[in-house]
mmCIF file of C-alpha atoms in Angstrom:
data_model
loop_
_atom_site.group_PDB
_atom_site.id
_atom_site.type_symbol
_atom_site.label_atom_id
_atom_site.label_comp_id
_atom_site.label_asym_id
_atom_site.label_seq_id
_atom_site.Cartn_x
_atom_site.Cartn_y
_atom_site.Cartn_z
ATOM 1 C CA MET A 1 82.526 110.255 115.476
ATOM 2 C CA TRP A 2 83.323 106.699 114.464
ATOM 3 C CA VAL A 3 86.400 104.563 114.706
ATOM 4 C CA ALA A 4 87.671 102.108 112.099
ATOM 5 C CA LEU A 5 89.490 98.995 113.288
ATOM 6 C CA ALA A 6 91.804 97.038 111.011
ATOM 7 C CA GLY A 7 94.357 94.248 111.250
ATOM 8 C CA VAL A 8 97.680 95.051 109.640
ATOM 9 C CA ALA A 9 98.857 92.646 106.973
ATOM 10 C CA LEU A 10 102.504 93.138 107.907
ATOM 11 C CA CYS A 11 102.567 92.483 111.637
ATOM 12 C CA LEU A 12 105.629 90.224 111.282
ATOM 13 C CA PRO A 13 108.535 90.152 108.774
ATOM 14 C CA LEU A 14 107.092 88.478 105.701
ATOM 15 C CA ALA A 15 110.100 86.248 105.147
ATOM 16 C CA ALA A 16 109.553 84.693 108.547
ATOM 17 C CA VAL A 17 105.971 83.648 107.862
ATOM 18 C CA ALA A 18 105.678 80.124 106.520
ATOM 19 C CA GLN A 19 103.348 79.947 103.553
ATOM 20 C CA GLU A 20 101.376 77.070 105.006
ATOM 21 C CA SER A 21 100.971 78.749 108.416
ATOM 22 C CA VAL A 22 98.440 81.363 107.330
ATOM 23 C CA PRO A 23 94.972 81.178 105.754
ATOM 24 C CA PRO A 24 95.036 81.365 101.945
ATOM 25 C CA GLU A 25 93.491 84.845 101.784
ATOM 26 C CA GLN A 26 96.104 86.111 104.261
ATOM 27 C CA ARG A 27 98.827 84.633 102.087
ATOM 28 C CA LEU A 28 97.465 86.499 99.058
ATOM 29 C CA ILE A 29 97.441 89.711 101.094
ATOM 30 C CA GLN A 30 101.093 89.139 102.011
ATOM 31 C CA LEU A 31 102.028 88.603 98.368
ATOM 32 C CA ILE A 32 100.241 91.766 97.262
ATOM 33 C CA ASN A 33 101.980 93.779 99.964
ATOM 34 C CA GLN A 34 105.322 92.255 98.985
ATOM 35 C CA ALA A 35 104.718 93.368 95.405
ATOM 36 C CA ARG A 36 103.833 96.883 96.554
ATOM 37 C CA LEU A 37 106.946 97.127 98.723
ATOM 38 C CA ALA A 38 109.096 95.845 95.835
ATOM 39 C CA THR A 39 107.903 98.760 93.697
ATOM 40 C CA GLY A 40 108.402 101.382 96.403
ATOM 41 C CA LEU A 41 104.773 101.618 97.514
ATOM 42 C CA GLY A 42 103.450 101.304 101.048
ATOM 43 C CA PRO A 43 101.739 98.156 102.344
ATOM 44 C CA LEU A 44 97.980 98.143 102.797
ATOM 45 C CA VAL A 45 96.053 97.581 106.010
ATOM 46 C CA VAL A 46 93.337 94.922 106.121
ATOM 47 C CA THR A 47 89.908 96.123 107.228
ATOM 48 C CA PRO A 48 87.013 93.927 108.377
ATOM 49 C CA GLU A 49 84.580 95.900 106.223
ATOM 50 C CA LEU A 50 86.421 95.240 102.965
ATOM 51 C CA SER A 51 87.158 91.644 103.970
ATOM 52 C CA SER A 52 83.461 91.029 104.625
ATOM 53 C CA ALA A 53 82.497 92.595 101.303
ATOM 54 C CA ALA A 54 85.048 90.410 99.504
ATOM 55 C CA GLU A 55 83.831 87.239 101.203
ATOM 56 C CA SER A 56 80.186 88.032 100.507
ATOM 57 C CA HIS A 57 80.847 88.503 96.789
ATOM 58 C CA ALA A 58 83.097 85.448 96.545
ATOM 59 C CA ARG A 59 80.421 83.252 98.117
ATOM 60 C CA ASP A 60 77.752 84.682 95.856
ATOM 61 C CA MET A 61 79.826 83.944 92.751
ATOM 62 C CA VAL A 62 80.591 80.403 93.926
ATOM 63 C CA GLN A 63 76.969 79.672 94.811
ATOM 64 C CA ASN A 64 75.537 81.153 91.620
ATOM 65 C CA GLY A 65 78.269 80.101 89.193
ATOM 66 C CA TYR A 66 79.489 83.384 87.720
ATOM 67 C CA MET A 67 82.622 85.552 87.734
ATOM 68 C CA GLU A 68 81.854 89.249 87.434
ATOM 69 C CA HIS A 69 82.355 92.467 89.379
ATOM 70 C CA THR A 70 78.665 93.278 89.164
ATOM 71 C CA ALA A 71 76.765 90.914 91.438
ATOM 72 C CA ARG A 72 73.531 89.194 90.484
ATOM 73 C CA ASP A 73 71.635 91.780 92.524
ATOM 74 C CA GLY A 74 73.234 94.549 90.442
ATOM 75 C CA SER A 75 75.550 95.799 93.190
ATOM 76 C CA THR A 76 79.016 97.211 92.502
ATOM 77 C CA PRO A 77 82.122 96.682 94.663
ATOM 78 C CA GLN A 78 81.693 100.102 96.262
ATOM 79 C CA GLN A 79 78.039 99.460 97.035
ATOM 80 C CA ARG A 80 78.836 96.094 98.603
ATOM 81 C CA ALA A 81 81.584 97.666 100.708
ATOM 82 C CA ALA A 82 79.127 100.305 101.911
ATOM 83 C CA ARG A 83 76.746 97.564 103.082
ATOM 84 C CA PHE A 84 79.459 96.393 105.465
ATOM 85 C CA GLY A 85 80.219 99.886 106.757
ATOM 86 C CA TYR A 86 83.045 101.039 104.483
ATOM 87 C CA ASN A 87 82.183 104.693 103.914
ATOM 88 C CA ALA A 88 83.707 105.760 100.604
ATOM 89 C CA PRO A 89 81.266 108.472 99.491
ATOM 90 C CA THR A 90 79.853 108.218 96.002
ATOM 91 C CA SER A 91 80.640 110.995 93.512
ATOM 92 C CA SER A 92 83.971 111.618 95.206
ATOM 93 C CA ALA A 93 87.571 110.544 94.695
ATOM 94 C CA TRP A 94 87.351 108.126 97.633
ATOM 95 C CA MET A 95 86.531 104.728 96.218
ATOM 96 C CA VAL A 96 86.567 100.937 96.291
ATOM 97 C CA LEU A 97 87.878 98.807 93.406
ATOM 98 C CA GLU A 98 87.969 95.022 93.130
ATOM 99 C CA VAL A 99 90.006 92.276 91.480
ATOM 100 C CA ILE A 100 88.966 88.642 91.021
ATOM 101 C CA SER A 101 90.894 85.463 90.242
ATOM 102 C CA ALA A 102 90.008 81.771 89.973
ATOM 103 C CA ARG A 103 93.548 80.433 90.148
ATOM 104 C CA GLN A 104 94.223 77.422 92.355
ATOM 105 C CA THR A 105 96.701 78.909 94.863
ATOM 106 C CA PRO A 106 97.456 82.350 96.322
ATOM 107 C CA GLU A 107 100.794 82.359 94.495
ATOM 108 C CA ALA A 108 99.125 81.586 91.174
ATOM 109 C CA ALA A 109 96.446 84.209 91.804
ATOM 110 C CA ALA A 110 99.086 86.839 92.639
ATOM 111 C CA ASN A 111 101.096 85.863 89.549
ATOM 112 C CA TRP A 112 98.121 86.331 87.269
ATOM 113 C CA LEU A 113 96.971 89.605 88.816
ATOM 114 C CA LEU A 114 100.479 91.075 88.597
ATOM 115 C CA SER A 115 101.058 89.829 85.043
ATOM 116 C CA ASP A 116 97.881 91.322 83.585
ATOM 117 C CA ALA A 117 98.403 95.043 82.936
ATOM 118 C CA LEU A 118 94.959 96.226 83.989
ATOM 119 C CA HIS A 119 94.857 94.224 87.223
ATOM 120 C CA ARG A 120 98.472 95.089 88.015
ATOM 121 C CA GLY A 121 97.519 98.747 87.740
ATOM 122 C CA VAL A 122 94.828 98.254 90.377
ATOM 123 C CA LEU A 123 97.083 96.375 92.812
ATOM 124 C CA LEU A 124 99.903 98.891 92.529
ATOM 125 C CA ARG A 125 98.030 102.167 92.744
ATOM 126 C CA LYS A 126 99.720 104.660 95.026
ATOM 127 C CA TYR A 127 96.653 105.994 96.775
ATOM 128 C CA TRP A 128 95.209 102.775 98.226
ATOM 129 C CA ARG A 129 95.420 102.567 102.003
ATOM 130 C CA GLU A 130 93.219 99.596 102.879
ATOM 131 C CA MET A 131 92.262 96.236 101.483
ATOM 132 C CA GLY A 132 90.252 93.097 102.203
ATOM 133 C CA ALA A 133 90.497 89.639 100.667
ATOM 134 C CA ALA A 134 88.515 86.421 100.576
ATOM 135 C CA TYR A 135 89.017 82.849 99.373
ATOM 136 C CA VAL A 136 86.021 80.555 98.878
ATOM 137 C CA GLN A 137 86.169 77.021 97.510
ATOM 138 C CA GLY A 138 83.553 75.582 95.178
ATOM 139 C CA GLY A 139 81.639 76.709 92.129
ATOM 140 C CA PRO A 140 82.331 75.966 88.453
ATOM 141 C CA TYR A 141 85.962 77.145 88.701
ATOM 142 C CA GLY A 142 86.853 75.277 91.888
ATOM 143 C CA GLN A 143 87.620 78.366 93.958
ATOM 144 C CA MET A 144 87.297 82.130 93.922
ATOM 145 C CA TRP A 145 89.568 84.911 95.154
ATOM 146 C CA VAL A 146 88.237 88.435 95.657
ATOM 147 C CA VAL A 147 90.335 91.414 96.780
ATOM 148 C CA GLU A 148 88.858 94.842 97.538
ATOM 149 C CA PHE A 149 90.993 98.009 97.622
ATOM 150 C CA GLY A 150 89.831 101.268 99.125
ATOM 151 C CA CYS A 151 90.441 104.702 100.570
ATOM 152 C CA ARG A 152 88.017 106.694 102.711
ATOM 153 C CA PRO A 153 87.963 110.105 104.438
ATOM 154 C CA ASN A 154 90.121 110.784 107.497
ATOM 155 C CA VAL A 155 91.335 107.193 107.750
ATOM 156 C CA LEU A 156 95.130 107.180 107.421
ATOM 157 C CA PRO A 157 96.236 103.836 108.885
ATOM 158 C CA ILE A 158 99.775 102.950 109.876
ATOM 159 C CA THR A 159 101.597 99.629 109.810
ATOM 160 C CA ALA A 160 104.344 98.515 112.147
ATOM 161 C CA GLU A 161 106.710 95.566 112.241
ATOM 162 C CA PRO A 162 109.694 94.673 114.439
ATOM 163 C CA ASN A 163 113.110 95.633 113.105
ATOM 164 C CA SER A 164 116.572 94.178 113.659
ATOM 165 C CA SER A 165 117.480 96.812 116.263
ATOM 166 C CA GLY A 166 114.744 95.699 118.641
ATOM 167 C CA GLY A 167 112.377 98.553 117.866
ATOM 168 C CA VAL A 168 109.623 98.874 115.301
ATOM 169 C CA THR A 169 109.508 100.377 111.829
ATOM 170 C CA VAL A 170 106.332 102.375 111.327
ATOM 171 C CA ARG A 171 104.997 103.114 107.841
ATOM 172 C CA LEU A 172 102.649 106.069 107.511
ATOM 173 C CA SER A 173 99.963 106.488 104.853
ATOM 174 C CA ASN A 174 98.723 109.776 103.429
ATOM 175 C CA GLU A 175 95.650 111.225 101.751
ATOM 176 C CA GLU A 176 96.307 110.658 98.046
ATOM 177 C CA CYS A 177 92.685 110.083 96.978
ATOM 178 C CA THR A 178 91.532 113.618 97.817
ATOM 179 C CA PRO A 179 94.688 115.652 98.544
ATOM 180 C CA THR A 180 92.717 118.881 98.981
ATOM 181 C CA GLY A 181 90.442 117.532 101.698
ATOM 182 C CA SER A 182 86.961 118.992 102.259
ATOM 183 C CA GLY A 183 85.410 121.524 104.577
ATOM 184 C CA ASP A 184 86.721 122.176 108.067
ATOM 185 C CA THR A 185 87.100 118.569 109.216
ATOM 186 C CA ILE A 186 87.971 116.292 106.272
ATOM 187 C CA MET A 187 91.720 116.587 106.024
ATOM 188 C CA GLY A 188 93.723 116.587 102.840
ATOM 189 C CA LYS A 189 97.263 115.436 102.250
ATOM 190 C CA ALA A 190 99.247 115.544 105.474
ATOM 191 C CA THR A 191 102.201 117.896 105.607
ATOM 192 C CA GLU A 192 103.126 117.247 109.254
ATOM 193 C CA VAL A 193 103.064 114.333 111.674
ATOM 194 C CA MET A 194 103.457 113.843 115.403
ATOM 195 C CA VAL A 195 104.644 110.380 116.443
ATOM 196 C CA SER A 196 104.753 109.062 119.999
ATOM 197 C CA ASP A 197 104.634 105.902 122.081
ATOM 198 C CA LYS A 198 102.243 107.654 124.476
ATOM 199 C CA PRO A 199 98.515 108.189 123.827
ATOM 200 C CA ASP A 200 98.678 111.756 125.182
ATOM 201 C CA PHE A 201 101.639 112.577 122.878
ATOM 202 C CA SER A 202 103.525 114.054 125.838
ATOM 203 C CA GLY A 203 106.948 115.293 124.750
ATOM 204 C CA ALA A 204 106.163 114.847 121.046
ATOM 205 C CA THR A 205 106.346 117.700 118.541
ATOM 206 C CA TRP A 206 105.123 118.276 115.013
ATOM 207 C CA GLU A 207 107.605 117.453 112.259
ATOM 208 C CA PRO A 208 107.485 117.334 108.450
ATOM 209 C CA PHE A 209 105.591 114.350 107.055
ATOM 210 C CA VAL A 210 107.662 111.222 106.404
ATOM 211 C CA THR A 211 106.589 107.848 105.092
ATOM 212 C CA THR A 212 108.663 105.807 107.568
ATOM 213 C CA LYS A 213 109.600 106.258 111.217
ATOM 214 C CA VAL A 214 111.778 104.014 113.383
ATOM 215 C CA MET A 215 110.749 103.768 117.021
ATOM 216 C CA SER A 216 113.316 102.587 119.555
ATOM 217 C CA GLY A 217 110.911 100.838 121.892
ATOM 218 C CA GLY A 218 107.436 100.545 123.288
ATOM 219 C CA SER A 219 104.607 98.275 122.228
ATOM 220 C CA SER A 220 102.343 101.038 120.926
ATOM 221 C CA VAL A 221 102.699 103.833 118.400
ATOM 222 C CA PHE A 222 100.395 106.843 118.128
ATOM 223 C CA VAL A 223 100.381 109.195 115.151
ATOM 224 C CA LYS A 224 98.691 112.523 114.500
ATOM 225 C CA TYR A 225 98.482 113.813 110.949
ATOM 226 C CA ARG A 226 97.997 117.498 110.083
ATOM 227 C CA ASP A 227 97.473 119.071 106.663
ATOM 228 C CA SER A 228 98.315 122.566 105.430
ATOM 229 C CA GLN A 229 94.944 123.898 106.635
ATOM 230 C CA GLY A 230 95.391 122.564 110.174
ATOM 231 C CA ARG A 231 92.936 119.651 109.870
ATOM 232 C CA VAL A 232 93.982 116.680 111.996
ATOM 233 C CA THR A 233 93.304 112.950 112.201
ATOM 234 C CA MET A 234 94.959 110.187 114.234
ATOM 235 C CA SER A 235 96.051 106.555 113.961
ATOM 236 C CA SER A 236 97.607 104.159 116.457
ATOM 237 C CA THR A 237 98.920 100.642 116.817
ATOM 238 C CA GLN A 238 98.724 98.259 119.744
ATOM 239 C CA GLY A 239 100.995 95.280 120.366
ATOM 240 C CA ALA A 240 103.349 95.934 117.452
ATOM 241 C CA GLY A 241 106.046 93.760 118.981
ATOM 242 C CA GLY A 242 103.890 90.716 119.665
ATOM 243 C CA PRO A 243 102.730 87.798 117.571
ATOM 244 C CA SER A 244 99.147 89.007 117.229
ATOM 245 C CA PRO A 245 98.073 91.251 114.343
ATOM 246 C CA VAL A 246 98.632 94.909 115.009
ATOM 247 C CA VAL A 247 95.424 96.822 115.637
ATOM 248 C CA VAL A 248 95.049 100.110 113.803
ATOM 249 C CA THR A 249 92.614 102.779 114.877
ATOM 250 C CA ALA A 250 91.782 105.897 112.900
ATOM 251 C CA ALA A 251 89.469 108.699 113.931
ATOM 252 C CA SER A 252 87.025 110.125 111.407
ATOM 253 C CA ALA A 253 84.860 113.227 111.311
ATOM 254 C CA ALA A 254 81.082 113.267 111.128
ATOM 255 C CA THR A 255 79.648 112.134 107.806
ATOM 256 C CA THR A 256 77.632 115.276 107.112
ATOM 257 C CA THR A 257 80.348 116.892 104.976
ATOM 258 C CA LEU A 258 81.739 113.796 103.234
ATOM 259 C CA ASN A 259 80.040 114.423 99.908
ATOM 260 C CA MET A 260 81.598 117.876 99.700
ATOM 261 C CA ALA A 261 84.961 116.357 98.742
ATOM 262 C CA SER A 262 86.438 117.524 95.474
ATOM 263 C CA PRO A 263 88.407 115.197 93.170
ATOM 264 C CA PRO A 264 92.184 115.574 92.895
ATOM 265 C CA SER A 265 93.533 118.262 90.624
ATOM 266 C CA SER A 266 94.492 117.125 87.134
ATOM 267 C CA GLN A 267 97.914 118.618 87.832
ATOM 268 C CA SER A 268 98.509 116.419 90.857
ATOM 269 C CA GLY A 269 100.072 113.550 88.903
ATOM 270 C CA SER A 270 98.746 110.340 87.422
ATOM 271 C CA ALA A 271 98.608 108.554 90.777
ATOM 272 C CA GLN A 272 96.134 111.138 92.053
ATOM 273 C CA ALA A 273 94.024 111.517 88.925
ATOM 274 C CA ALA A 274 90.501 110.180 88.674
ATOM 275 C CA PRO A 275 90.921 106.414 88.390
ATOM 276 C CA ALA A 276 90.066 104.161 85.521
ATOM 277 C CA PRO A 277 87.218 101.759 86.241
ATOM 278 C CA ALA A 278 87.910 98.338 87.683
ATOM 279 C CA ALA A 279 88.847 95.497 85.405
ATOM 280 C CA PRO A 280 86.025 94.452 83.073
ATOM 281 C CA ALA A 281 83.802 91.626 84.262
ATOM 282 C CA GLN A 282 85.481 88.343 83.489
ATOM 283 C CA ALA A 283 83.275 86.072 81.408
ATOM 284 C CA ALA A 284 85.410 82.969 81.888
ATOM 285 C CA ALA A 285 87.759 81.552 84.494
ATOM 286 C CA PRO A 286 91.454 82.280 83.919
ATOM 287 C CA ASP A 287 93.521 79.240 83.074
ATOM 288 C CA PRO A 288 94.967 78.025 86.406
ATOM 289 C CA GLY A 289 97.768 76.214 84.606
ATOM 290 C CA SER A 290 99.403 79.195 82.939
ATOM 291 C CA ASP A 291 101.052 82.242 84.515
ATOM 292 C CA ALA A 292 102.506 83.738 81.349
ATOM 293 C CA ALA A 293 101.964 87.459 80.938
ATOM 294 C CA PRO A 294 99.518 88.230 78.149
ATOM 295 C CA ALA A 295 100.700 90.004 75.028
ATOM 296 C CA GLY A 296 100.847 93.775 75.406
ATOM 297 C CA SER A 297 100.934 93.682 79.204
ATOM 298 C CA ASN A 298 104.064 95.826 79.522
ATOM 299 C CA LEU A 299 102.124 98.995 80.330
ATOM 300 C CA PHE A 300 103.201 98.832 83.964
ATOM 301 C CA GLU A 301 106.794 97.674 83.383
ATOM 302 C CA PRO A 302 109.269 97.292 84.960
ATOM 303 C CA LYS A 303 107.829 94.435 86.956
ATOM 304 C CA PRO A 304 109.184 93.426 90.390
ATOM 305 C CA GLY A 305 112.248 91.211 90.316
ATOM 306 C CA PHE A 306 110.467 88.113 91.549
ATOM 307 C CA VAL A 307 107.936 85.522 90.394
ATOM 308 C CA PHE A 308 105.556 83.775 92.736
ATOM 309 C CA GLN A 309 105.569 80.028 92.166
ATOM 310 C CA PRO A 310 102.241 78.195 92.329
ATOM 311 C CA GLY A 311 101.997 75.595 95.086
ATOM 312 C CA VAL A 312 101.636 71.914 94.356
ATOM 313 C CA ALA A 313 98.259 71.573 96.049
ATOM 314 C CA LYS A 314 95.304 73.855 96.632
ATOM 315 C CA PRO A 315 95.586 75.851 99.857
#
């Protein structure tokens, strides 16, 4: 049994966070989550494993002067994530994909990623649950941004942020990468949830799965997920009402049956189908002075009703 720890990207209302008050990679995470929320998708939780993988690759590209998804040692994004403990089994529908930008600011990087059809499709995929981002200065392009997106077995994180009524709004994720689950312990898509402010779930009952729950009080939220075959996993938050990042914990089963997972059914919808590969390796740095959408990039229209404006100076 292992436990994954992650810091939630939306621990406070995004509008209340000054752009200059957060590290540049955190600002990019906020912008990506804003874009997801604007299109009706759930926000993603930041994990230390994916963040470390992103930083390692960004530093390698800066130090060795290249801009590609395949590192100089031949590693792929999923392989690099595995080095840092992110267990997305190979030959399964659980995965890690990566996007890269060399724009000068987080706003400019978000603009470019959301304007390019292929990268926009990666950022706004329904089944992502976790992410990690890195910003490293230097190299031939001046700076490098790397963002990793992933989903892994039995890790269904939740996010929580204070609401206007004095409680917290909890957003629940679900298993969209492998909706059927695997074996006796790797759960599939949740059909029921149990939500409580107590770790022993006293007084709580199972109810149909929902994507959002409003809690009237308490500084902690605990969630159990259950699928149609009775397989269960849990997530929880700590300190959702305070200024520190919310901590998310998610229990996982032993790894012996992970590779038994089957890919989603072809009838499950495009968001659950086997994914297209990550964006092709970029041979040159994108132009940091232009945020115009490239011709033919309307594949993922309509776009959100906002445009991020590049900052005057580098973050």
